[in-house]
CSV table of C-alpha atoms and ligand atoms in Angstrom, one decimal:
chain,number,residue,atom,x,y,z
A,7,UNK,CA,0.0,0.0,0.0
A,8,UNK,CA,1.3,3.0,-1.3
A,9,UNK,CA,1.8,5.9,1.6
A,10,UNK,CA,2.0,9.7,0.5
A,11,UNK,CA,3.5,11.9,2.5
A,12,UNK,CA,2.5,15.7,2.6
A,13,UNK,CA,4.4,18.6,3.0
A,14,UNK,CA,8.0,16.4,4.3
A,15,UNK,CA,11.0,19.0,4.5
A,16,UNK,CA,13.7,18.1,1.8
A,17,UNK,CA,16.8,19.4,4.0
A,18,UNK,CA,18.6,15.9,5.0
A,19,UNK,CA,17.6,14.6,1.6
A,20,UNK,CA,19.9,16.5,-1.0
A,21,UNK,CA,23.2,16.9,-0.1
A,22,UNK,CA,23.4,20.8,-0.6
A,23,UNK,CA,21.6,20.7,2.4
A,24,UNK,CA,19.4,23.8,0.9
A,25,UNK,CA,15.8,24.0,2.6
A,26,UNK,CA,13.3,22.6,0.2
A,27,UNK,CA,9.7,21.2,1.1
A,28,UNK,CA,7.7,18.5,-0.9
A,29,UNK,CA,4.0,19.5,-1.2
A,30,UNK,CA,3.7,15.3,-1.7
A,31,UNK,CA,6.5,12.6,-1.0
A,32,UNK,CA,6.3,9.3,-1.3
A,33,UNK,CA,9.4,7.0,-0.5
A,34,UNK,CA,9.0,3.8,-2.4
A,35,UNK,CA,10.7,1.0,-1.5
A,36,UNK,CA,8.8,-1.7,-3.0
A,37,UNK,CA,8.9,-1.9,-7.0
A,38,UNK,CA,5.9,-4.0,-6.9
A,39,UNK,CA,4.1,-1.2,-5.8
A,40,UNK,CA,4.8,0.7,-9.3
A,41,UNK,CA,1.2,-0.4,-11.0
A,42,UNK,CA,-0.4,0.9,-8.0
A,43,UNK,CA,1.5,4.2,-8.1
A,44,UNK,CA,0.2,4.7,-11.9
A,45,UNK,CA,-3.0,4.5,-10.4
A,46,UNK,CA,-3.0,7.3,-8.3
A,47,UNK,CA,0.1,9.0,-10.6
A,48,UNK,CA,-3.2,10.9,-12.5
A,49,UNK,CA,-3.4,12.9,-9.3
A,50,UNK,CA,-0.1,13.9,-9.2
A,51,UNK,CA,1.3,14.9,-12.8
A,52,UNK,CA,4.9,15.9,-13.6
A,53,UNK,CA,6.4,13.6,-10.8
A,54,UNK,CA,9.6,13.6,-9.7
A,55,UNK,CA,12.0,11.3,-9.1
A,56,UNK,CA,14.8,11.5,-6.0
A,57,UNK,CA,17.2,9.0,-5.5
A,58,UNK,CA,20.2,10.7,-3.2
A,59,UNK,CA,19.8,14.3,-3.6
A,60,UNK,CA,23.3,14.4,-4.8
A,61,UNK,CA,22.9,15.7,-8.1
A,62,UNK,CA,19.9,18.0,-7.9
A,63,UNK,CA,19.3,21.7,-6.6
A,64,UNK,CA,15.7,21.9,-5.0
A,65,UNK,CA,13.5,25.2,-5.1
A,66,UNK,CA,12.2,26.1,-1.4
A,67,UNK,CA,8.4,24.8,-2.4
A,68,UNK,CA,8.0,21.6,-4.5
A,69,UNK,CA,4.3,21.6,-5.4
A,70,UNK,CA,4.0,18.3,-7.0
A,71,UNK,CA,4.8,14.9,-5.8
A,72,UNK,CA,8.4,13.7,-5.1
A,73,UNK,CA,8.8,9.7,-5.5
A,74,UNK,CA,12.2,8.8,-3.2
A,75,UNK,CA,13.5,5.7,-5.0
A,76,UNK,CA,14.9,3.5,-2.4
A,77,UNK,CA,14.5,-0.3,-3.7
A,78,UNK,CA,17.2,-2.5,-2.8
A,79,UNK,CA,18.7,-5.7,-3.7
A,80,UNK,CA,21.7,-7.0,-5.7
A,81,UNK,CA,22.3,-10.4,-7.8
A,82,UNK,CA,23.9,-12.2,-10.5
A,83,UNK,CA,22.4,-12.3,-13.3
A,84,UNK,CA,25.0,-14.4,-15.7
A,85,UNK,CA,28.5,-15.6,-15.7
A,86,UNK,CA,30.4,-16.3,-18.8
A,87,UNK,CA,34.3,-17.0,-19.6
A,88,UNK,CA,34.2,-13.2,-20.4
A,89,UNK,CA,32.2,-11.5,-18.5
A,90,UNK,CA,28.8,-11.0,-15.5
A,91,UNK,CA,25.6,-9.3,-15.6
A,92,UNK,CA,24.9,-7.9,-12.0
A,93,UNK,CA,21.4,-6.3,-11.6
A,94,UNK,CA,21.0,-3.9,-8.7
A,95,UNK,CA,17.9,-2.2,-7.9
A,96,UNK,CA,17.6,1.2,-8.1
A,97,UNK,CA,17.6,2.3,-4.7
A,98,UNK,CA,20.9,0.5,-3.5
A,99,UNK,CA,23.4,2.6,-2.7
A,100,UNK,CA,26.0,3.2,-5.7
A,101,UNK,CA,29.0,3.1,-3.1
A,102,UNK,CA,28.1,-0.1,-1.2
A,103,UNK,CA,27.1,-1.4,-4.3
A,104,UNK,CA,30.8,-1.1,-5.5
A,105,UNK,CA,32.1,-2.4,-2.5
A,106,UNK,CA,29.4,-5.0,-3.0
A,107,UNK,CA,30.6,-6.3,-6.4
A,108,UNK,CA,34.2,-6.2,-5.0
A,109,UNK,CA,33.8,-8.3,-2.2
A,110,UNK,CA,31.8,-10.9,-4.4
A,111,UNK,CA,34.8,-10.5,-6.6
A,112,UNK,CA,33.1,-8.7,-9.3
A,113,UNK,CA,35.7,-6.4,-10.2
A,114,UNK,CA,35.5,-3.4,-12.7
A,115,UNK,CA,33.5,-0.7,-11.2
A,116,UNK,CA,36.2,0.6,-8.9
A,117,UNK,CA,36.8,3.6,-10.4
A,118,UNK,CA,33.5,5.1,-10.0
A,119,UNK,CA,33.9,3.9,-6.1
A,120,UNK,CA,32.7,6.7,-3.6
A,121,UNK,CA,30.4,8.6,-6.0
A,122,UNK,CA,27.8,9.7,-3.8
A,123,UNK,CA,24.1,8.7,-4.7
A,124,UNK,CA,22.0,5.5,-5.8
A,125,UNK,CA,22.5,3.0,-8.6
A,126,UNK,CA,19.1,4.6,-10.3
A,127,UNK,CA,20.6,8.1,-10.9
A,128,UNK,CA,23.4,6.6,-12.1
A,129,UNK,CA,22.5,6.3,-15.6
A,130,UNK,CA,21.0,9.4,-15.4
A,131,UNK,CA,24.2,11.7,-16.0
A,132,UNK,CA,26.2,8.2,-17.1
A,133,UNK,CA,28.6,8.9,-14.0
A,134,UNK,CA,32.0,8.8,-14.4
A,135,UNK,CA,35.8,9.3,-12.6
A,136,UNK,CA,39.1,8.4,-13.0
A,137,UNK,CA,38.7,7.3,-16.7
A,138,UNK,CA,35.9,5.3,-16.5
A,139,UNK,CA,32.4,6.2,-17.6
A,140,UNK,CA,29.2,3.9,-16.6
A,141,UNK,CA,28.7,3.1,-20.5
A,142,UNK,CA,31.5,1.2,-20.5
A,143,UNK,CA,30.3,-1.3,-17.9
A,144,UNK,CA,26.5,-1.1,-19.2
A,145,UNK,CA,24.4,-3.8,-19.8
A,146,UNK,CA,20.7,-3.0,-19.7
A,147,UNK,CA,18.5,-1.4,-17.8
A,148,UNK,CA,14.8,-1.5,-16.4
A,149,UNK,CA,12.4,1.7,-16.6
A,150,UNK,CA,9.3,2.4,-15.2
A,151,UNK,CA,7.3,4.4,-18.1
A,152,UNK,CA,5.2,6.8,-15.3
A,153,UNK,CA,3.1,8.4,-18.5
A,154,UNK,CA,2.0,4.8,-20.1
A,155,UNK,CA,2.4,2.6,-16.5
A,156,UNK,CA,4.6,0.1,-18.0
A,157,UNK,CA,8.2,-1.2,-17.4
A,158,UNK,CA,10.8,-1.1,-20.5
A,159,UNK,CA,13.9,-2.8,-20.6
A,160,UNK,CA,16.4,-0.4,-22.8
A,161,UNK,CA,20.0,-1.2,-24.0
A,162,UNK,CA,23.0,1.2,-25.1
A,163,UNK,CA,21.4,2.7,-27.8
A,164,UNK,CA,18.0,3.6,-26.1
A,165,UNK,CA,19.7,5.4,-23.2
A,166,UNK,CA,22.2,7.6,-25.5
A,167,UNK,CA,24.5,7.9,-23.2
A,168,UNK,CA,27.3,10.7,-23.7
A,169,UNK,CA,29.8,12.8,-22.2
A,170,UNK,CA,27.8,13.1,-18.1
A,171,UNK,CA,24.6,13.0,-20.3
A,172,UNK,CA,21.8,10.8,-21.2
A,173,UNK,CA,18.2,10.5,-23.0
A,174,UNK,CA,16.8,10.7,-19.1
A,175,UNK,CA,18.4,14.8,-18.9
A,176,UNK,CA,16.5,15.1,-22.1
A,177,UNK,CA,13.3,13.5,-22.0
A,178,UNK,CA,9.8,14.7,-20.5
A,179,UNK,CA,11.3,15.3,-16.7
A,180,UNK,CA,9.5,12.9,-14.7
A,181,UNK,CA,8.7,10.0,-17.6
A,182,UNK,CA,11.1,7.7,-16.5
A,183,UNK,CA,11.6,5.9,-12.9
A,184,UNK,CA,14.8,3.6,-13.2
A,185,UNK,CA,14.1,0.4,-11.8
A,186,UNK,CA,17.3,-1.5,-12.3
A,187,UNK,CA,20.6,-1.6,-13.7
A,188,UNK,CA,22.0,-4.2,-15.2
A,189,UNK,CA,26.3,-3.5,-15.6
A,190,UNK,CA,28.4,-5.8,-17.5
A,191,UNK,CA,31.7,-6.5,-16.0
A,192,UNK,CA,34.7,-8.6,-17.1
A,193,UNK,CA,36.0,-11.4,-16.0
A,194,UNK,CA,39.3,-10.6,-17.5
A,195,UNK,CA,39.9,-7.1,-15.5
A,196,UNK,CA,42.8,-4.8,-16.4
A,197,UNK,CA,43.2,-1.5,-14.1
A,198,UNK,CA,42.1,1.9,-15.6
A,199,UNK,CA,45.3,3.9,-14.3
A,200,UNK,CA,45.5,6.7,-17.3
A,201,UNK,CA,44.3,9.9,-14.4
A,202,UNK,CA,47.4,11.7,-12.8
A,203,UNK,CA,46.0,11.2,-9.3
A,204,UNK,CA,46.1,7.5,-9.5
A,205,UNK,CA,49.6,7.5,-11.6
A,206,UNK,CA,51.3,9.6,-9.0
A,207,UNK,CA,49.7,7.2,-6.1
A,208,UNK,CA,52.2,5.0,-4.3
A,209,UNK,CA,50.3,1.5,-4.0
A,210,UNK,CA,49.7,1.6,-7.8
A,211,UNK,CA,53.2,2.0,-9.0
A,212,UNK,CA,53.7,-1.8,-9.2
A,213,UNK,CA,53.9,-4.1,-11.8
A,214,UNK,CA,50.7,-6.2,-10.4
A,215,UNK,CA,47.7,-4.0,-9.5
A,216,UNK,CA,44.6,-5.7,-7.5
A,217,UNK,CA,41.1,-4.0,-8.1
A,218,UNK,CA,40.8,-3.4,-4.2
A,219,UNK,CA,44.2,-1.2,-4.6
A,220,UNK,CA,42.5,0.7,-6.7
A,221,UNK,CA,39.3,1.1,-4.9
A,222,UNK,CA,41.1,1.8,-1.6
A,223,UNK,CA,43.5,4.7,-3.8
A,224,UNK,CA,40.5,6.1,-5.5
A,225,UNK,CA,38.7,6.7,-1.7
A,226,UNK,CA,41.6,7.9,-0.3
A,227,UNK,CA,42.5,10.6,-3.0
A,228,UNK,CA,38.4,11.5,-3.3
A,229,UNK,CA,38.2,11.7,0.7
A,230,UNK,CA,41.6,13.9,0.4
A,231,UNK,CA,40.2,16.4,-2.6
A,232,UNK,CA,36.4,16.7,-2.2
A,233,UNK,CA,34.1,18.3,0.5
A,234,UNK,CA,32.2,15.5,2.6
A,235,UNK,CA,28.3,16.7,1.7
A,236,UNK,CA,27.7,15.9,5.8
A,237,UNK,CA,30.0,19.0,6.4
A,238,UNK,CA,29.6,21.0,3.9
A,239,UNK,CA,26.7,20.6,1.2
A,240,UNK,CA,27.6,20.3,-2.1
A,241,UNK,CA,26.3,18.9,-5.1
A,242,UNK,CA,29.8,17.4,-6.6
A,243,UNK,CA,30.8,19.1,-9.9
A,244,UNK,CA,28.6,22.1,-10.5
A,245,UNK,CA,29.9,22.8,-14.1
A,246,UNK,CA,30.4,19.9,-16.9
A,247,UNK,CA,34.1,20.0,-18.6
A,248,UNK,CA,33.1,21.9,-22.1
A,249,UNK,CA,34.2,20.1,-25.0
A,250,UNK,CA,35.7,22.9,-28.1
A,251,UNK,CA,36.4,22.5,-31.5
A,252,UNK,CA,40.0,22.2,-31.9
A,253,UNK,CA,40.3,25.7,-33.8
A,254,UNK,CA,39.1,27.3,-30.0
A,255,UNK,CA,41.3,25.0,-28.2
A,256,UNK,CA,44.4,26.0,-30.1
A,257,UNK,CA,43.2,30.2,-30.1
A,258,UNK,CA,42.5,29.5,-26.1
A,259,UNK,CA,46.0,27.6,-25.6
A,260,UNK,CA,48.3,30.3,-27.4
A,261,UNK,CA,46.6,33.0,-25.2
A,262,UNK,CA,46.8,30.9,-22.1
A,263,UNK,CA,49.1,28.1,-21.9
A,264,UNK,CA,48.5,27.0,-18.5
A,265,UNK,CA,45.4,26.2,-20.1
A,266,UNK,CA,44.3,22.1,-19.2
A,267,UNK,CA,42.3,20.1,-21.5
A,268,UNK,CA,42.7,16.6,-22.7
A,269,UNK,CA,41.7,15.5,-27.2
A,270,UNK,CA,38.9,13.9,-27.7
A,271,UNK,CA,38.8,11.2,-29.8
A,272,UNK,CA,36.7,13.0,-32.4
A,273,UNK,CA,39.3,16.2,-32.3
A,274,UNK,CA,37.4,18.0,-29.8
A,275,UNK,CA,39.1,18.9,-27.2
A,276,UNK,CA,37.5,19.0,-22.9
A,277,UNK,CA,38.4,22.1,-21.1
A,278,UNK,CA,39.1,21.2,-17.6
A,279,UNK,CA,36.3,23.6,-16.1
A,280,UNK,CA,37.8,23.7,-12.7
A,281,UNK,CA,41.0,25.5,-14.3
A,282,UNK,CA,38.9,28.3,-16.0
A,283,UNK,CA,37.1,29.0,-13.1
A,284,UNK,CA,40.1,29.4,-10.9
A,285,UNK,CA,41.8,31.4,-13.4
A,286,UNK,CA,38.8,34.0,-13.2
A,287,UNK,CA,39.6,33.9,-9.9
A,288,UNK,CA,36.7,32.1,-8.3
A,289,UNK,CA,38.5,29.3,-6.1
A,290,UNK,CA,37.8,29.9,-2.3
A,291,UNK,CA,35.5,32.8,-2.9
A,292,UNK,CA,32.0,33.6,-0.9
A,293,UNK,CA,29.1,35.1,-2.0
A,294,UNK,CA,26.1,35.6,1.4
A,295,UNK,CA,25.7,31.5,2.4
A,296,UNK,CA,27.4,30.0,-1.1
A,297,UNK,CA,31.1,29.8,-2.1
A,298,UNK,CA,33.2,28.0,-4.4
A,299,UNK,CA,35.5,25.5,-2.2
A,300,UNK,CA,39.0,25.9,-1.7
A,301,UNK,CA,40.2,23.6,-2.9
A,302,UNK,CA,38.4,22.1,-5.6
A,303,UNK,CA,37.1,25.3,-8.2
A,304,UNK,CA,34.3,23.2,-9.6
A,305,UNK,CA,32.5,22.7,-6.6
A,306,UNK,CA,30.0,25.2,-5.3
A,307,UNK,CA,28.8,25.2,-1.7
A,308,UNK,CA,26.8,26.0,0.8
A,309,UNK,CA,27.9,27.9,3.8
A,310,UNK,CA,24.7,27.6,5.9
A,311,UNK,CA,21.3,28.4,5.2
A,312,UNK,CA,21.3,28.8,1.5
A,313,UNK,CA,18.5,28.8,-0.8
A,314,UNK,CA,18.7,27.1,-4.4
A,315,UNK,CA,18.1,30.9,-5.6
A,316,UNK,CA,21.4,31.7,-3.7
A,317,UNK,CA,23.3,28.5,-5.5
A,318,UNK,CA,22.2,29.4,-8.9
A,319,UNK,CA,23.0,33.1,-8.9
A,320,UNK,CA,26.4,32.0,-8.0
A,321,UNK,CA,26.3,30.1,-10.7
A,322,UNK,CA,25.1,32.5,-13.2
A,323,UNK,CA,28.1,34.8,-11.7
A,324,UNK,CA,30.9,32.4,-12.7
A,325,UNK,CA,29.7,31.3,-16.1
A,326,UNK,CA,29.2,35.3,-17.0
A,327,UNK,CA,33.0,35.9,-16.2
A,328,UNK,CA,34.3,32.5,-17.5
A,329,UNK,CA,32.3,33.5,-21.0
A,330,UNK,CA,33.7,37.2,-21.0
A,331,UNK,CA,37.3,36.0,-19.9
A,332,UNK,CA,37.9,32.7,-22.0
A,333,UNK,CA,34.6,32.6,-24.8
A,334,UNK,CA,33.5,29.1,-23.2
A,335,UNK,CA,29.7,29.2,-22.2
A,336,UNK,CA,29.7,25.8,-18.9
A,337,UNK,CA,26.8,24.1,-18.5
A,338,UNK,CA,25.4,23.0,-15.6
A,339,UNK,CA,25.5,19.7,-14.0
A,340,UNK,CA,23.2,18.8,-11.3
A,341,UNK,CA,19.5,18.7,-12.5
A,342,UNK,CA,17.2,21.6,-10.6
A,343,UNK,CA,13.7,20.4,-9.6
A,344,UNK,CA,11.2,23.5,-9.3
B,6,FAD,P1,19.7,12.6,-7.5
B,6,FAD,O1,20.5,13.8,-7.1
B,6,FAD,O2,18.6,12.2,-6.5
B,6,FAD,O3,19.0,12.8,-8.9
B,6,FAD,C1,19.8,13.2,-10.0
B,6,FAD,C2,18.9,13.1,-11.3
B,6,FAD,O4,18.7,11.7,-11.5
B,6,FAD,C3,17.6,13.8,-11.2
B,6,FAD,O5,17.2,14.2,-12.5
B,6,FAD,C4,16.6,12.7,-10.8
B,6,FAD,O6,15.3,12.9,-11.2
B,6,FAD,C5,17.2,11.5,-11.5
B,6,FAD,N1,17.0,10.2,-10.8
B,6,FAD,C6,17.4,9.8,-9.6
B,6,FAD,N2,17.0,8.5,-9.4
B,6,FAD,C7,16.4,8.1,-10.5
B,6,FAD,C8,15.7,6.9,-10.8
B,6,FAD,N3,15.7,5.8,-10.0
B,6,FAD,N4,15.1,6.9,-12.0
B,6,FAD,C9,15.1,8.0,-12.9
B,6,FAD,N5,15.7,9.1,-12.6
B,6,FAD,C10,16.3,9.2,-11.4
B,6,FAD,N6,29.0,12.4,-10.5
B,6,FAD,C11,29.9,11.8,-11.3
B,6,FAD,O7,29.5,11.5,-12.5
B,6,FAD,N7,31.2,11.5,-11.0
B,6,FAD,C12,31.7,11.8,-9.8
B,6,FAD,O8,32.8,11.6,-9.5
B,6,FAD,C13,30.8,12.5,-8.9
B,6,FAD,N8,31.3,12.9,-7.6
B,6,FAD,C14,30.5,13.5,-6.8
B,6,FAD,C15,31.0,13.9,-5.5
B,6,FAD,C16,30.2,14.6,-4.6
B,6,FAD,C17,30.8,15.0,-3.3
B,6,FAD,C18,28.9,14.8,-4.9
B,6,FAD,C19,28.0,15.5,-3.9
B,6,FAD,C20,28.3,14.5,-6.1
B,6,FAD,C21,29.1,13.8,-7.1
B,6,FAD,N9,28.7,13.4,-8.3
B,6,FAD,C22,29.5,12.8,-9.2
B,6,FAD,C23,27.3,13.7,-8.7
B,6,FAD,C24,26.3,12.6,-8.2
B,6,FAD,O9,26.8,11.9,-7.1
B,6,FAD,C25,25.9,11.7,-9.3
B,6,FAD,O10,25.3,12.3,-10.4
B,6,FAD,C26,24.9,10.6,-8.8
B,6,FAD,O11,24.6,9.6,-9.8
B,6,FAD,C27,23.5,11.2,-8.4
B,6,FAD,O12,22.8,10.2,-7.7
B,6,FAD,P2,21.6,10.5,-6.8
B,6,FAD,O13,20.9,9.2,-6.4
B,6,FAD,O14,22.0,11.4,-5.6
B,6,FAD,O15,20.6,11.3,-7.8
B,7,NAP,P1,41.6,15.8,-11.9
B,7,NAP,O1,42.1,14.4,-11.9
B,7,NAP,O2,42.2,16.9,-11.2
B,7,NAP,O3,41.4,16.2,-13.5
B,7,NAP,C1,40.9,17.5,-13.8
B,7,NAP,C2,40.0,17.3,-15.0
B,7,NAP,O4,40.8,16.9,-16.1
B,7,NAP,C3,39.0,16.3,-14.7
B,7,NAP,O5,37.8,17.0,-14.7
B,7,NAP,C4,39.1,15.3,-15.8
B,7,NAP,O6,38.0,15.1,-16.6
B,7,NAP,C5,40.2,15.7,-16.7
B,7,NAP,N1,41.3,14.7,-16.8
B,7,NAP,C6,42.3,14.4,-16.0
B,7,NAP,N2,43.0,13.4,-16.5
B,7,NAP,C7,42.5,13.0,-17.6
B,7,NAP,C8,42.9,12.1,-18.6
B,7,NAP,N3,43.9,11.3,-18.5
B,7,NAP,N4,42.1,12.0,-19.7
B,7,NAP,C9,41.0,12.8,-19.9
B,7,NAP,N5,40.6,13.7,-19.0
B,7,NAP,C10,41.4,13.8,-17.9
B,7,NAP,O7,40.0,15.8,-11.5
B,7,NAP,P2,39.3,15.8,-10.1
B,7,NAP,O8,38.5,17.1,-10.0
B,7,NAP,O9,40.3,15.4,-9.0
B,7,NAP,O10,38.2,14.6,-10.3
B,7,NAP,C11,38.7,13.3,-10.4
B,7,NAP,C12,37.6,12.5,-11.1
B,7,NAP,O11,36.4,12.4,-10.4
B,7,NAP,C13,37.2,13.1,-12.5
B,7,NAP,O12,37.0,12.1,-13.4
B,7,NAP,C14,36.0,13.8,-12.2
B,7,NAP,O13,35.1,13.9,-13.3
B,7,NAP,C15,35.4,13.0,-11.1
B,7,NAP,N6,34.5,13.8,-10.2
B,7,NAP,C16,33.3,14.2,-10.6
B,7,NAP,C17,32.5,14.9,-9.8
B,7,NAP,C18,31.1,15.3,-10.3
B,7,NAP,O14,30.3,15.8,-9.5
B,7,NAP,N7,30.8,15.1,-11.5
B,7,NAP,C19,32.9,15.4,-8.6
B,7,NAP,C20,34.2,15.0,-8.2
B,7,NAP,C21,35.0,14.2,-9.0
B,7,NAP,P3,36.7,14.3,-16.3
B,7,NAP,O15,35.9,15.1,-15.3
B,7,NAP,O16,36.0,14.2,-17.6
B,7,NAP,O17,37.1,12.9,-15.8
């Protein structure tokens, strides 16, 4: 039986921390309960969905109905000389789901360990660190069609899945409720050391690297470089890395050669957005309750007390100067529910 929840305060469940109140929340933790939800769903139109308020900036007053995904379980699916499906539900928890497969001895995910959030968002922005992207471990997945009140399965192709992006940023907001996730991972595993944090690190400068190595390197330099949300709300990343045409790149570079960015296979070539915003001088800064962190330029924060109006005018502030100083217009990462 389906419980909603009226007017529940938002606060401990986005990890900006910003103030935000759900006219109508309902946590669901039961997938069996989704045909029941389309039943009442004509009450509630343009739904959305919250898995762990890590990627999302929340207006003070949510007038619509908030579903909290919080389904949980893990299995495996398939094992073959090459490779194993693992399913997880959406509302696991993407960390302990890592440390999940690793234990198991499912290795191949350990890269993306310590991303804050739930395996159902994941998809969502096709998360990615240290050189490895979610695509490149995706199997399938299982989607809850809150408009029609049926579940799809949809492969690669149906999720287009780019660079932090996917068809769930672009679609209707609110069509699609990720049920499950189904990743691939190889038997065969081969460590993803290609980032300069993990180069530099001491345990992985050996001729034999175990996944857990990895995983325990890539938690130590994350808890070393990024603001724990439970101190200080933040959202991750505010700003995507843009991607230029290699004409800007090489104008941008001559003017600036500190300038960071990394080719693309296509030519392209990604701007680290972190360097342009310290360069127009940004890192460490404070505007009222919201600041850019010390140490990390990308990531905005909140101070105390801050509104998502406060986050998003800082916002607004740093893409104006980064446009006037370097030409490069950022985009925003986390999703904003209104
Ligand atoms: P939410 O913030 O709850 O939602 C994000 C979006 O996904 C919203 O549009 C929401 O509607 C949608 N959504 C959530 N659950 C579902 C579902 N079940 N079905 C359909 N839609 C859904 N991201 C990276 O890619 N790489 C990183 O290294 C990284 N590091 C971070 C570090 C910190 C400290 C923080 C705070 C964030 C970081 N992020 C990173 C961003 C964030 O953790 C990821 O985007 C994560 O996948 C969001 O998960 P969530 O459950 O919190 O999603
Ligand atoms: P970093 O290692 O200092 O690198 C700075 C930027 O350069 C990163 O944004 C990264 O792009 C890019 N980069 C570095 N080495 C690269 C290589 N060999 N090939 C291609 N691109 C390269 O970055 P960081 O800030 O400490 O973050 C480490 C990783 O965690 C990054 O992958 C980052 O995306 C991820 N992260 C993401 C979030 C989020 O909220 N989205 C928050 C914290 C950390 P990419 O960002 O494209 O990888």
């Amino acid at each position: 039986m389906l419980k909603f929840l009226q007017d529940q305060d938002l606060s401990a469940f986005n990890t900006l921390g910003l103030a935000a109140t759900a006219r109508h929340l309902l946590r669901l933790d039961d997938g069996a309960t989704l045909p029941e939800l389309h039943e009442s769903i004509q009450a509630h139109p343009n739904a959305m969905v919250l898995g762990g308020g890590s990627n999302v900036v929340l207006s003070r007053s949510l007038p619509g109905l908030v579903v909290k995904v919080e389904t949980k379980g893990i299995r495996l699916l398939e094992q073959t000389a090459r490779e194993r499906v693992v399913e997880a539900r959406a509302g696991e928890v993407w960390h302990d789901f890592v440390a999940h497969c690793l234990t198991q001895g499912w290795p191949g995910l350990e890269n993306l360990a310590l991303i804050p959030g739930t395996v159902g968002a994941a998809p969502v922005q096709n998360i990615g660190a240290y050189g490895v992207e979610l695509d490149q471990r995706f199997h399938s997945l299982l989607a809850w069609d809150l408009q029609a009140g049926r579940e799809v399965e949809m492969g690669p192709e149906d999720c287009r899945f780019a660079y932090r992006d996917s068809v769930f940023k672009h679609d209707e907001p609110g069509r699609w409720l990720i049920v499950a996730v189904r990743f691939r991972l190889p038997v065969e595993w081969r460590p993803v050391l290609e980032y300069p944090d993990l180069q530099r690190h001491a345990s992985l400068r050996q001729r034999e690297v175990l996944p857990r190595q990895v995983f325990d390197a890539v938690c130590e330099i994350r808890r070393g470089k990024l603001p724990d949300p439970a101190v200080l709300g933040n959202a991750g990343s505010f700003f995507k890395n843009p991607v230029v045409e290699a004409g800007h790149y090489r104008r941008l570079k001559a003017e600036h050669p500190g300038l960071v960015a990394y080719a693309q296979p296509d030519g392209r070539y990604k701007l680290a957005a972190g360097w342009l915003i310290d360069q127009a001088g940004w890192k460490g800064r404070r505007v009222g309750p919201v600041g850019v962190h010390e140490r990390q330029a990308l990531v905005l924060v909140n101070h105390g007390g801050a509104t998502a109006d406060d986050v998003l005018g800082l916002a607004g502030q740093i893409k104006a100067s980064v446009d006037q100083r370097f030409g490069v217009v950022l985009e925003q990462e986390p999703v904003i529910f209104r």
